[in-house]
Amino acid sequence: MDQGWAGLLAGVAGLLGALIGGLAAVRGARIGAETNAAAVRQQVQDGALVAHQQWVRQERQKACLKVMDTYTALNAQVVQRRDQLRGGTALDDASMDAIQQTVMDLVGTCSHLALLGPTAIQITGGVLRDKAVSLADTMRIWNEDLPEQPEVEMNYWAQLLHEEGLEMKQAYQEFLRTSQSVLLGHAPSS
């Protein structure tokens, strides 16, 4: 009978060991699954963050290139029309509308950049935008007053427009430096 009790006790001990081992295996599997799920969640979050950062960089690049293209178009229009004004010929409505539309395109693109950041691009884009608006306003006022202007006033307006053109060019060059720095990763891009 001692052997019977010993076998029964060994069987109960084996059953308890299997039960405890099974519970430990289930707990281990649960911990492993939770750890795996947390790692997958973190990997998805990291991937989404990288994808978002890449999207922002691409949008910044597109907007900066559009600012460059729009500035080039505006500068060409301004130079051509400035020479026309200096020659004493008033600009027609279509010419003034074209300049105004190009300025509005530049304003819109700079506003888009303001949403994308960083602060350095917001600031330099805002300065460029303001200089372009001021230059277009000066051209419009000069054009409206052109028929009644004596030679002295013509020189004043020509000098004013020249100075504003230089200021716009300087603002554009600063925008280019800042954009290059941000797009190439030399400046904080938050």
Tab-separated table of C-alpha atoms in Angstrom:
chain	number	residue	atom	x	y	z
A	1	MET	CA	0.000	0.000	0.000
A	2	ASP	CA	2.893	2.272	0.541
A	3	GLN	CA	3.647	1.940	-3.101
A	4	GLY	CA	0.053	2.858	-3.946
A	5	TRP	CA	0.245	5.956	-1.814
A	6	ALA	CA	3.597	6.826	-3.259
A	7	GLY	CA	2.256	6.403	-6.795
A	8	LEU	CA	-0.819	8.463	-5.948
A	9	LEU	CA	1.289	11.182	-4.369
A	10	ALA	CA	3.642	11.133	-7.356
A	11	GLY	CA	0.638	11.392	-9.680
A	12	VAL	CA	-0.835	14.299	-7.690
A	13	ALA	CA	2.548	16.010	-7.612
A	14	GLY	CA	2.890	15.463	-11.353
A	15	LEU	CA	-0.614	16.824	-11.923
A	16	LEU	CA	0.127	19.854	-9.726
A	17	GLY	CA	3.445	20.367	-11.541
A	18	ALA	CA	1.713	20.156	-14.917
A	19	LEU	CA	-0.990	22.566	-13.736
A	20	ILE	CA	1.561	25.045	-12.393
A	21	GLY	CA	3.731	24.608	-15.514
A	22	GLY	CA	0.682	25.169	-17.743
A	23	LEU	CA	-0.265	28.311	-15.827
A	24	ALA	CA	3.327	29.558	-16.127
A	25	ALA	CA	3.324	28.811	-19.853
A	26	VAL	CA	0.016	30.670	-20.326
A	27	ARG	CA	1.323	33.620	-18.317
A	28	GLY	CA	4.582	33.587	-20.284
A	29	ALA	CA	2.685	33.480	-23.561
A	30	ARG	CA	0.481	36.367	-22.425
A	31	ILE	CA	3.484	38.471	-21.405
A	32	GLY	CA	5.175	37.634	-24.703
A	33	ALA	CA	2.058	38.599	-26.678
A	34	GLU	CA	1.704	41.878	-24.763
A	35	THR	CA	5.369	42.694	-25.316
A	36	ASN	CA	5.073	41.829	-29.001
A	37	ALA	CA	1.919	43.946	-29.361
A	38	ALA	CA	3.621	46.895	-27.649
A	39	ALA	CA	6.628	46.555	-29.962
A	40	VAL	CA	4.348	46.442	-33.016
A	41	ARG	CA	2.437	49.532	-31.797
A	42	GLN	CA	5.708	51.407	-31.265
A	43	GLN	CA	6.968	50.333	-34.685
A	44	VAL	CA	3.749	51.549	-36.330
A	45	GLN	CA	3.964	54.879	-34.452
A	46	ASP	CA	7.615	55.297	-35.419
A	47	GLY	CA	6.791	54.476	-39.040
A	48	ALA	CA	3.931	56.975	-39.059
A	49	LEU	CA	6.188	59.663	-37.577
A	50	VAL	CA	8.884	59.031	-40.191
A	51	ALA	CA	6.279	59.071	-42.966
A	52	HIS	CA	4.840	62.351	-41.662
A	53	GLN	CA	8.273	63.951	-41.416
A	54	GLN	CA	9.071	62.843	-44.966
A	55	TRP	CA	5.760	64.288	-46.200
A	56	VAL	CA	6.481	67.621	-44.491
A	57	ARG	CA	9.967	67.729	-46.061
A	58	GLN	CA	8.511	67.036	-49.514
A	59	GLU	CA	5.821	69.691	-49.093
A	60	ARG	CA	8.420	72.215	-47.923
A	61	GLN	CA	10.566	71.428	-50.931
A	62	LYS	CA	7.623	71.839	-53.324
A	63	ALA	CA	6.613	75.138	-51.723
A	64	CYS	CA	10.183	76.478	-51.747
A	65	LEU	CA	10.540	75.595	-55.426
A	66	LYS	CA	7.229	77.306	-56.147
A	67	VAL	CA	8.421	80.440	-54.320
A	68	MET	CA	11.548	80.390	-56.491
A	69	ASP	CA	9.543	80.010	-59.694
A	70	THR	CA	7.020	82.672	-58.698
A	71	TYR	CA	9.731	85.124	-57.661
A	72	THR	CA	11.506	84.597	-60.994
A	73	ALA	CA	8.287	85.327	-62.893
A	74	LEU	CA	7.528	88.376	-60.745
A	75	ASN	CA	11.035	89.762	-61.101
A	76	ALA	CA	10.887	89.427	-64.906
A	77	GLN	CA	7.515	91.208	-64.993
A	78	VAL	CA	8.719	93.978	-62.697
A	79	VAL	CA	11.899	94.634	-64.686
A	80	GLN	CA	10.003	94.808	-67.968
A	81	ARG	CA	7.231	97.028	-66.622
A	82	ARG	CA	9.611	99.230	-64.641
A	83	ASP	CA	11.470	100.061	-67.848
A	84	GLN	CA	8.160	100.864	-69.497
A	85	LEU	CA	7.238	103.244	-66.648
A	86	ARG	CA	10.657	104.887	-66.790
A	87	GLY	CA	10.033	105.504	-70.467
A	88	GLY	CA	6.876	107.401	-69.533
A	89	THR	CA	4.450	104.779	-70.846
A	90	ALA	CA	1.622	103.825	-68.496
A	91	LEU	CA	0.929	100.138	-67.980
A	92	ASP	CA	-2.310	98.689	-69.268
A	93	ASP	CA	-4.719	96.925	-66.921
A	94	ALA	CA	-3.657	93.483	-68.159
A	95	SER	CA	-0.022	94.165	-67.221
A	96	MET	CA	-0.952	95.414	-63.760
A	97	ASP	CA	-3.330	92.467	-63.277
A	98	ALA	CA	-0.569	90.025	-64.276
A	99	ILE	CA	1.815	91.540	-61.728
A	100	GLN	CA	-0.885	91.506	-59.053
A	101	GLN	CA	-1.730	87.859	-59.804
A	102	THR	CA	1.926	86.827	-59.570
A	103	VAL	CA	2.242	88.653	-56.243
A	104	MET	CA	-0.901	86.860	-54.990
A	105	ASP	CA	0.623	83.529	-56.073
A	106	LEU	CA	3.754	84.380	-54.086
A	107	VAL	CA	1.670	85.402	-51.069
A	108	GLY	CA	-0.260	82.118	-51.236
A	109	THR	CA	2.855	80.004	-51.475
A	110	CYS	CA	4.531	81.842	-48.598
A	111	SER	CA	1.373	81.302	-46.542
A	112	HIS	CA	1.544	77.591	-47.360
A	113	LEU	CA	5.119	77.565	-46.076
A	114	ALA	CA	3.976	79.290	-42.901
A	115	LEU	CA	1.878	76.193	-42.186
A	116	LEU	CA	4.763	73.826	-42.845
A	117	GLY	CA	7.365	75.717	-40.847
A	118	PRO	CA	9.895	75.926	-39.417
A	119	THR	CA	9.884	79.409	-37.947
A	120	ALA	CA	12.929	80.512	-39.966
A	121	ILE	CA	11.117	79.821	-43.252
A	122	GLN	CA	7.956	81.468	-41.937
A	123	ILE	CA	9.885	84.627	-41.146
A	124	THR	CA	11.921	84.866	-44.352
A	125	GLY	CA	8.900	83.937	-46.468
A	126	GLY	CA	6.863	86.615	-44.715
A	127	VAL	CA	9.508	89.265	-45.343
A	128	LEU	CA	9.720	88.303	-49.021
A	129	ARG	CA	5.938	88.379	-49.295
A	130	ASP	CA	5.757	91.843	-47.716
A	131	LYS	CA	8.505	93.222	-49.968
A	132	ALA	CA	6.753	91.881	-53.088
A	133	VAL	CA	3.412	93.399	-52.038
A	134	SER	CA	5.078	96.752	-51.338
A	135	LEU	CA	6.844	96.746	-54.708
A	136	ALA	CA	3.611	95.942	-56.552
A	137	ASP	CA	1.801	98.722	-54.667
A	138	THR	CA	4.527	101.214	-55.599
A	139	MET	CA	4.255	100.206	-59.258
A	140	ARG	CA	0.474	100.570	-59.151
A	141	ILE	CA	0.613	104.040	-57.555
A	142	TRP	CA	3.337	105.212	-59.947
A	143	ASN	CA	1.332	103.905	-62.883
A	144	GLU	CA	-1.825	105.708	-61.716
A	145	ASP	CA	0.027	109.022	-61.272
A	146	LEU	CA	2.201	108.692	-64.386
A	147	PRO	CA	0.237	110.958	-66.753
A	148	GLU	CA	0.573	114.023	-64.468
A	149	GLN	CA	4.181	113.524	-63.329
A	150	PRO	CA	6.956	115.993	-64.101
A	151	GLU	CA	10.500	114.710	-64.656
A	152	VAL	CA	11.460	115.222	-60.989
A	153	GLU	CA	8.663	112.958	-59.801
A	154	MET	CA	9.560	110.364	-62.440
A	155	ASN	CA	13.066	110.196	-60.981
A	156	TYR	CA	11.655	109.906	-57.453
A	157	TRP	CA	9.394	106.988	-58.414
A	158	ALA	CA	12.149	105.294	-60.418
A	159	GLN	CA	14.520	105.534	-57.442
A	160	LEU	CA	11.855	104.299	-55.010
A	161	LEU	CA	11.026	101.335	-57.219
A	162	HIS	CA	14.737	100.557	-57.639
A	163	GLU	CA	15.259	100.558	-53.851
A	164	GLU	CA	12.210	98.384	-53.248
A	165	GLY	CA	13.420	96.011	-55.960
A	166	LEU	CA	16.758	95.684	-54.181
A	167	GLU	CA	14.999	95.056	-50.865
A	168	MET	CA	12.846	92.356	-52.479
A	169	LYS	CA	15.954	90.766	-53.997
A	170	GLN	CA	17.713	90.757	-50.605
A	171	ALA	CA	14.634	89.206	-48.987
A	172	TYR	CA	14.596	86.545	-51.708
A	173	GLN	CA	18.294	85.761	-51.210
A	174	GLU	CA	17.748	85.410	-47.461
A	175	PHE	CA	14.774	83.140	-48.151
A	176	LEU	CA	16.989	80.989	-50.400
A	177	ARG	CA	19.707	80.699	-47.739
A	178	THR	CA	17.180	79.753	-45.072
A	179	SER	CA	15.362	77.280	-47.325
A	180	GLN	CA	18.579	75.605	-48.346
A	181	SER	CA	19.665	75.325	-44.735
A	182	VAL	CA	16.332	73.822	-43.654
A	183	LEU	CA	15.923	71.496	-46.636
A	184	LEU	CA	19.472	70.175	-46.353
A	185	GLY	CA	19.082	69.664	-42.619
A	186	HIS	CA	21.499	72.353	-41.416
A	187	ALA	CA	18.831	74.101	-39.355
A	188	PRO	CA	16.112	72.851	-37.018
A	189	SER	CA	13.113	71.791	-39.085
A	190	SER	CA	10.458	71.464	-36.433
